[in-house]
Amino acid sequence: MSIFTQYLNPLTGTTTWEEKDQNYDYHQEIARSAFADMLHDRERNQKYYVALKRAIEKKHQMGEEANVLDIGTGTGLLSMMAAKCGADTITACEAFTPMAKCAIKIIQENGFEDKIKLIHKRSTKMTVGKDGDMAKKANILVTEVFDTELIGEGALSTFRHAHEHLLEENSIVVPHSATIWVQVVESSAVHAWNTVQPIEQKNGCLLDIPNCVKSCFGAAAVHDIQLTQFPHDAFKPLISPQPIFRFDLSGKTPLLYDEKVCLHVQPTSSGTAHAIFMWWDLIMDIDNQVLLSCAPVWEHPDTKKLQDKGLTLTEIADLIPWRDHWMQAIYYLPVETSVTTDIEINLIGYHDEYSLWFQLISEPINEVPDCERPVCSCGVHVAYCRTRIGQLNDQKRNEKYIKALKKKITSDTVCLCLSDGCLLGLAAIKLGAKKVFILETNFLSRKTIETFIKSNELSERIQIIESDDDLPPESTINLIFGEPYFVTSIVPWENLYFWYLSSKYSSKVERIPIAATIMGVVVEFKDLHKIRASLGVCEGFDLSIFDKLVQASSERSDSPVEAQPLWEYTTKALSLPFIIQEFDLTKNINECKTTNVSDTVPIIEKGSCNGVVLWVDWHLDSEVTVSSGSKTETQPGKRISWDPFTRQGVHLFRDIMNVTQQSILQWSFNFVPQHGNMKFDFHILSKALK
């Protein structure tokens, strides 16, 4: 049975009805549960295994039973580890219904149904006693309830409740403790993700930044990021890494929901503090022998010994464990602070039950001040994601658009700007345009642009239009411009919404950009494919039931192409870039017919083929192109350097193939212009099977 749901087509901007499986939401929740990449983390799995084994042995050596409680069991992996290590009783709890049912089947399949009792509840709802979920309290707790921020999934309340209600007094907890590390840095590249910079050219400033934007603290949400992939020459450490929060998970000391800590730190370099890098580590066992670290490559505990063997940081980055479930994070300081090596600074950290935030104070303080969690007050950080803010600050990108605009703008130019949050559209006035109309249908983006217009005193020559039904008549404009960018777009080609909007006018009106090309390349991801890859056998346990559950739900709910910020993920080209489809944006969309194209692409480099990457090249004119793909020429066998300010489209293969020069990619593309439907299909074949 099917149901119909309302769906906003980002390509056409229209709301339509779409037929979905009646259990679409259920399947989407399963497909997005994101357990897979975590279970591919062998270091995590093995260190949990070792720590569990030691905990169980310790209890037995003390003459006690080993009664294990596994909170948030997921697939049941940790519970099965406990069973194999000889635990006397094991109680696992899992609140997510599809996973609880899946775990029961996995436990049965692996022969542990008589040893593991699964409770379909949150741990905070569990009871202990004669008729309770557990007959008696456990004396070993194993759980993995951490996220990039460590405490963002409610870890503090989970551990506190367990110690108060579910565990004996001298229980062993796996992991035993956690430490949050921070490092203050100067980085214009990091700064550009949070603070909008003026648009400038050689002759002066084209657009200044409102004071409210300059002084804004930024978004409250954590900026999770693969710091190992962040260029090491793009930041300068101002202090050495510092442990700022330590959490005793064993229950010996209380876990506080609200805490502030001040570190008096001597800077190692002078500079301007823009942000704080954060990561954490876990001590897995009570003997402090098993360390699980989420540090970036330059601070990872294994790096020094690998450097002693002559390896570079780039080579080491390919050896240390990769994680997408636990990344590192950036916290933007409320105020930029100058630091010098000869003056001690105060680095203050705060946390509540779920979040962290920080501030830096250069002058001496008598007591640690309170500080509210920073939130956006200017609207920019609410209206636009960090990737978009970085895009607005991309000087080379802006220079290309300005170059194209200069060729077209005269004192008689009346420009219609069709992009969300397009500061370049405002800058067109300073380039000499007579008037600019800006379409801003998104309320948050519109309020932001209004702030920029007022601050730059452009109100007399710029008019904001709130609906595409109110666009100015063709007789009043002579240039249509777009970056193109829209807040509703996810994959790059959805920004072709610009084409649909501009097609409300005849093709006589000049346009920038004039064309768009959807490009592709066959790749080998070093790690990214693990987010969708099958597990099969994990640490000796058969998890294929989980694979079937997730893949069946993914096929029902997921698009075959998803958006990813590929600069964070090591990618090797296995083919040359190839053209999928070119669009002439000077023609109107209603003149275009349905497109059905297919072709093959030769594989040039041997490798493990696990994906195809797609992007769009925007041709501003016959000479200037802005690409959302690679920043440099793509060469088979070499790592691709992706544009960091867009997300590329990624198709991940279910079945990963080892390819040779005898392999080809067979692809097809279907586009129905009147409905805005695009479909891609990819298959790897041997040339002999072509």
PDB file of C-alpha atoms in Angstrom, residues 77-248:
ATOM      1  CA  LEU A  77      27.389  -6.419  19.525  1.00  0.00           C
ATOM      2  CA  LEU A  78      28.670  -5.396  22.979  1.00  0.00           C
ATOM      3  CA  SER A  79      26.274  -7.781  24.719  1.00  0.00           C
ATOM      4  CA  MET A  80      27.484 -10.669  22.571  1.00  0.00           C
ATOM      5  CA  MET A  81      31.071  -9.698  23.394  1.00  0.00           C
ATOM      6  CA  ALA A  82      30.166  -9.859  27.085  1.00  0.00           C
ATOM      7  CA  ALA A  83      28.611 -13.277  26.588  1.00  0.00           C
ATOM      8  CA  LYS A  84      31.690 -14.587  24.832  1.00  0.00           C
ATOM      9  CA  CYS A  85      33.871 -13.211  27.638  1.00  0.00           C
ATOM     10  CA  GLY A  86      31.974 -15.258  30.203  1.00  0.00           C
ATOM     11  CA  ALA A  87      29.532 -12.815  31.797  1.00  0.00           C
ATOM     12  CA  ASP A  88      27.099 -14.527  34.145  1.00  0.00           C
ATOM     13  CA  THR A  89      24.084 -12.423  33.197  1.00  0.00           C
ATOM     14  CA  ILE A  90      23.592  -9.828  30.474  1.00  0.00           C
ATOM     15  CA  THR A  91      20.744  -7.361  30.182  1.00  0.00           C
ATOM     16  CA  ALA A  92      20.650  -5.205  27.063  1.00  0.00           C
ATOM     17  CA  CYS A  93      18.288  -2.303  26.508  1.00  0.00           C
ATOM     18  CA  GLU A  94      17.384  -0.610  23.236  1.00  0.00           C
ATOM     19  CA  ALA A  95      14.649   2.028  22.836  1.00  0.00           C
ATOM     20  CA  PHE A  96      14.643   2.258  19.030  1.00  0.00           C
ATOM     21  CA  THR A  97      12.019  -0.311  18.025  1.00  0.00           C
ATOM     22  CA  PRO A  98      13.454  -1.461  14.658  1.00  0.00           C
ATOM     23  CA  MET A  99      16.895  -1.959  16.205  1.00  0.00           C
ATOM     24  CA  ALA A 100      15.502  -3.770  19.252  1.00  0.00           C
ATOM     25  CA  LYS A 101      13.741  -6.263  16.967  1.00  0.00           C
ATOM     26  CA  CYS A 102      16.859  -6.582  14.817  1.00  0.00           C
ATOM     27  CA  ALA A 103      19.092  -7.152  17.864  1.00  0.00           C
ATOM     28  CA  ILE A 104      16.868  -9.968  19.099  1.00  0.00           C
ATOM     29  CA  LYS A 105      17.241 -11.753  15.748  1.00  0.00           C
ATOM     30  CA  ILE A 106      21.010 -11.165  15.653  1.00  0.00           C
ATOM     31  CA  ILE A 107      21.420 -12.485  19.199  1.00  0.00           C
ATOM     32  CA  GLN A 108      19.409 -15.581  18.288  1.00  0.00           C
ATOM     33  CA  GLU A 109      21.319 -16.095  15.036  1.00  0.00           C
ATOM     34  CA  ASN A 110      24.622 -16.006  16.928  1.00  0.00           C
ATOM     35  CA  GLY A 111      23.401 -18.448  19.578  1.00  0.00           C
ATOM     36  CA  PHE A 112      23.224 -16.125  22.600  1.00  0.00           C
ATOM     37  CA  GLU A 113      19.456 -15.964  23.158  1.00  0.00           C
ATOM     38  CA  ASP A 114      19.790 -17.911  26.431  1.00  0.00           C
ATOM     39  CA  LYS A 115      22.479 -15.557  27.776  1.00  0.00           C
ATOM     40  CA  ILE A 116      21.190 -12.099  26.796  1.00  0.00           C
ATOM     41  CA  LYS A 117      17.923 -10.557  27.910  1.00  0.00           C
ATOM     42  CA  LEU A 118      16.865  -7.620  25.757  1.00  0.00           C
ATOM     43  CA  ILE A 119      14.598  -4.917  27.186  1.00  0.00           C
ATOM     44  CA  HIS A 120      12.815  -2.678  24.691  1.00  0.00           C
ATOM     45  CA  LYS A 121      13.068   0.516  26.753  1.00  0.00           C
ATOM     46  CA  ARG A 122      15.229   3.496  27.486  1.00  0.00           C
ATOM     47  CA  SER A 123      17.549   2.742  30.372  1.00  0.00           C
ATOM     48  CA  THR A 124      15.959   5.581  32.359  1.00  0.00           C
ATOM     49  CA  LYS A 125      12.644   3.693  32.243  1.00  0.00           C
ATOM     50  CA  MET A 126      14.068   0.364  33.427  1.00  0.00           C
ATOM     51  CA  THR A 127      13.156  -1.110  36.802  1.00  0.00           C
ATOM     52  CA  VAL A 128      14.991  -3.426  39.193  1.00  0.00           C
ATOM     53  CA  GLY A 129      13.381  -5.989  41.496  1.00  0.00           C
ATOM     54  CA  LYS A 130      11.325  -9.130  41.609  1.00  0.00           C
ATOM     55  CA  ASP A 131       8.966  -8.085  38.804  1.00  0.00           C
ATOM     56  CA  GLY A 132      11.336  -5.576  37.202  1.00  0.00           C
ATOM     57  CA  ASP A 133      13.345  -5.584  34.016  1.00  0.00           C
ATOM     58  CA  MET A 134      16.361  -6.803  36.016  1.00  0.00           C
ATOM     59  CA  ALA A 135      16.054  -9.073  39.021  1.00  0.00           C
ATOM     60  CA  LYS A 136      18.992  -7.305  40.653  1.00  0.00           C
ATOM     61  CA  LYS A 137      21.359  -4.473  39.890  1.00  0.00           C
ATOM     62  CA  ALA A 138      24.232  -5.020  37.488  1.00  0.00           C
ATOM     63  CA  ASN A 139      27.875  -4.658  38.516  1.00  0.00           C
ATOM     64  CA  ILE A 140      29.309  -3.990  35.032  1.00  0.00           C
ATOM     65  CA  LEU A 141      28.007  -1.293  32.713  1.00  0.00           C
ATOM     66  CA  VAL A 142      29.005  -1.121  29.060  1.00  0.00           C
ATOM     67  CA  THR A 143      27.596   1.590  26.852  1.00  0.00           C
ATOM     68  CA  GLU A 144      28.396   3.788  23.879  1.00  0.00           C
ATOM     69  CA  VAL A 145      26.175   6.879  24.087  1.00  0.00           C
ATOM     70  CA  PHE A 146      28.675   9.446  22.818  1.00  0.00           C
ATOM     71  CA  ASP A 147      28.663  11.861  19.906  1.00  0.00           C
ATOM     72  CA  THR A 148      31.135  14.358  18.446  1.00  0.00           C
ATOM     73  CA  GLU A 149      30.496  16.648  21.418  1.00  0.00           C
ATOM     74  CA  LEU A 150      30.792  13.632  23.793  1.00  0.00           C
ATOM     75  CA  ILE A 151      27.757  14.647  25.868  1.00  0.00           C
ATOM     76  CA  GLY A 152      25.342  15.644  23.092  1.00  0.00           C
ATOM     77  CA  GLU A 153      23.325  12.410  23.184  1.00  0.00           C
ATOM     78  CA  GLY A 154      22.616  12.709  26.902  1.00  0.00           C
ATOM     79  CA  ALA A 155      25.590  10.687  28.134  1.00  0.00           C
ATOM     80  CA  LEU A 156      25.735  12.507  31.487  1.00  0.00           C
ATOM     81  CA  SER A 157      22.131  11.758  32.418  1.00  0.00           C
ATOM     82  CA  THR A 158      22.459   8.174  31.154  1.00  0.00           C
ATOM     83  CA  PHE A 159      25.464   7.457  33.398  1.00  0.00           C
ATOM     84  CA  ARG A 160      24.008   9.309  36.381  1.00  0.00           C
ATOM     85  CA  HIS A 161      20.718   7.432  36.229  1.00  0.00           C
ATOM     86  CA  ALA A 162      22.491   4.100  35.801  1.00  0.00           C
ATOM     87  CA  HIS A 163      24.667   4.676  38.882  1.00  0.00           C
ATOM     88  CA  GLU A 164      21.711   5.812  40.962  1.00  0.00           C
ATOM     89  CA  HIS A 165      19.208   3.125  39.968  1.00  0.00           C
ATOM     90  CA  LEU A 166      20.683   0.259  37.930  1.00  0.00           C
ATOM     91  CA  LEU A 167      24.211  -0.440  39.231  1.00  0.00           C
ATOM     92  CA  GLU A 168      25.776  -1.731  42.408  1.00  0.00           C
ATOM     93  CA  GLU A 169      28.034   0.630  44.326  1.00  0.00           C
ATOM     94  CA  ASN A 170      31.377  -0.784  43.176  1.00  0.00           C
ATOM     95  CA  SER A 171      30.472  -1.463  39.580  1.00  0.00           C
ATOM     96  CA  ILE A 172      32.970  -1.409  36.741  1.00  0.00           C
ATOM     97  CA  VAL A 173      32.048   0.895  33.891  1.00  0.00           C
ATOM     98  CA  VAL A 174      33.229   0.540  30.298  1.00  0.00           C
ATOM     99  CA  PRO A 175      34.455   3.102  29.401  1.00  0.00           C
ATOM    100  CA  HIS A 176      35.940   4.174  32.723  1.00  0.00           C
ATOM    101  CA  SER A 177      36.511   7.905  32.090  1.00  0.00           C
ATOM    102  CA  ALA A 178      36.456  10.585  29.388  1.00  0.00           C
ATOM    103  CA  THR A 179      38.535  13.701  28.750  1.00  0.00           C
ATOM    104  CA  ILE A 180      37.729  16.651  26.498  1.00  0.00           C
ATOM    105  CA  TRP A 181      40.740  18.335  24.891  1.00  0.00           C
ATOM    106  CA  VAL A 182      40.918  21.834  23.401  1.00  0.00           C
ATOM    107  CA  GLN A 183      43.406  23.818  21.330  1.00  0.00           C
ATOM    108  CA  VAL A 184      43.166  27.558  20.612  1.00  0.00           C
ATOM    109  CA  VAL A 185      44.036  28.441  17.002  1.00  0.00           C
ATOM    110  CA  GLU A 186      44.401  31.336  14.615  1.00  0.00           C
ATOM    111  CA  SER A 187      42.989  30.576  11.189  1.00  0.00           C
ATOM    112  CA  SER A 188      41.507  32.833   8.539  1.00  0.00           C
ATOM    113  CA  ALA A 189      40.120  29.702   6.832  1.00  0.00           C
ATOM    114  CA  VAL A 190      38.258  28.654   9.982  1.00  0.00           C
ATOM    115  CA  HIS A 191      37.192  32.251  10.615  1.00  0.00           C
ATOM    116  CA  ALA A 192      35.620  32.325   7.141  1.00  0.00           C
ATOM    117  CA  TRP A 193      33.102  29.631   8.114  1.00  0.00           C
ATOM    118  CA  ASN A 194      31.660  31.870  10.804  1.00  0.00           C
ATOM    119  CA  THR A 195      32.212  35.549   9.972  1.00  0.00           C
ATOM    120  CA  VAL A 196      31.153  37.138   6.689  1.00  0.00           C
ATOM    121  CA  GLN A 197      33.907  39.279   5.193  1.00  0.00           C
ATOM    122  CA  PRO A 198      33.519  42.401   2.996  1.00  0.00           C
ATOM    123  CA  ILE A 199      33.436  41.936  -0.778  1.00  0.00           C
ATOM    124  CA  GLU A 200      36.408  43.835  -2.125  1.00  0.00           C
ATOM    125  CA  GLN A 201      38.175  44.547  -5.389  1.00  0.00           C
ATOM    126  CA  LYS A 202      41.348  46.423  -6.224  1.00  0.00           C
ATOM    127  CA  ASN A 203      39.521  49.758  -6.433  1.00  0.00           C
ATOM    128  CA  GLY A 204      37.937  49.388  -3.003  1.00  0.00           C
ATOM    129  CA  CYS A 205      35.117  47.798  -1.051  1.00  0.00           C
ATOM    130  CA  LEU A 206      32.025  46.708  -2.973  1.00  0.00           C
ATOM    131  CA  LEU A 207      30.029  45.642   0.078  1.00  0.00           C
ATOM    132  CA  ASP A 208      30.681  46.205   3.755  1.00  0.00           C
ATOM    133  CA  ILE A 209      29.498  44.068   6.651  1.00  0.00           C
ATOM    134  CA  PRO A 210      26.822  45.288   9.099  1.00  0.00           C
ATOM    135  CA  ASN A 211      28.053  45.839  12.662  1.00  0.00           C
ATOM    136  CA  CYS A 212      25.496  43.355  14.001  1.00  0.00           C
ATOM    137  CA  VAL A 213      27.058  40.665  11.783  1.00  0.00           C
ATOM    138  CA  LYS A 214      30.608  41.591  12.761  1.00  0.00           C
ATOM    139  CA  SER A 215      29.794  41.329  16.482  1.00  0.00           C
ATOM    140  CA  CYS A 216      27.605  38.211  16.308  1.00  0.00           C
ATOM    141  CA  PHE A 217      28.720  35.141  18.273  1.00  0.00           C
ATOM    142  CA  GLY A 218      27.665  32.781  15.489  1.00  0.00           C
ATOM    143  CA  ALA A 219      25.583  29.614  15.433  1.00  0.00           C
ATOM    144  CA  ALA A 220      25.038  27.725  18.662  1.00  0.00           C
ATOM    145  CA  ALA A 221      25.256  24.309  17.005  1.00  0.00           C
ATOM    146  CA  VAL A 222      28.600  22.539  17.141  1.00  0.00           C
ATOM    147  CA  HIS A 223      30.648  22.549  13.924  1.00  0.00           C
ATOM    148  CA  ASP A 224      31.616  18.905  13.558  1.00  0.00           C
ATOM    149  CA  ILE A 225      34.410  18.343  11.097  1.00  0.00           C
ATOM    150  CA  GLN A 226      37.114  15.901   9.998  1.00  0.00           C
ATOM    151  CA  LEU A 227      39.981  18.020  11.331  1.00  0.00           C
ATOM    152  CA  THR A 228      42.570  15.523  10.116  1.00  0.00           C
ATOM    153  CA  GLN A 229      41.674  16.577   6.564  1.00  0.00           C
ATOM    154  CA  PHE A 230      41.922  20.285   7.366  1.00  0.00           C
ATOM    155  CA  PRO A 231      45.175  21.610   5.801  1.00  0.00           C
ATOM    156  CA  HIS A 232      47.842  21.775   8.477  1.00  0.00           C
ATOM    157  CA  ASP A 233      49.193  25.013   7.037  1.00  0.00           C
ATOM    158  CA  ALA A 234      45.753  26.656   7.245  1.00  0.00           C
ATOM    159  CA  PHE A 235      45.906  27.246  11.000  1.00  0.00           C
ATOM    160  CA  LYS A 236      48.400  28.279  13.659  1.00  0.00           C
ATOM    161  CA  PRO A 237      48.159  26.720  17.142  1.00  0.00           C
ATOM    162  CA  LEU A 238      48.350  29.406  19.820  1.00  0.00           C
ATOM    163  CA  ILE A 239      48.389  27.068  22.800  1.00  0.00           C
ATOM    164  CA  SER A 240      49.288  23.412  23.164  1.00  0.00           C
ATOM    165  CA  PRO A 241      46.326  21.001  23.522  1.00  0.00           C
ATOM    166  CA  GLN A 242      44.785  21.176  26.995  1.00  0.00           C
ATOM    167  CA  PRO A 243      42.511  18.761  28.870  1.00  0.00           C
ATOM    168  CA  ILE A 244      39.649  20.972  30.033  1.00  0.00           C
ATOM    169  CA  PHE A 245      36.873  18.628  31.205  1.00  0.00           C
ATOM    170  CA  ARG A 246      37.374  15.225  32.789  1.00  0.00           C
ATOM    171  CA  PHE A 247      34.383  12.978  33.411  1.00  0.00           C
ATOM    172  CA  ASP A 248      34.638  10.100  35.865  1.00  0.00           C
TER     173      ASP A 248
END
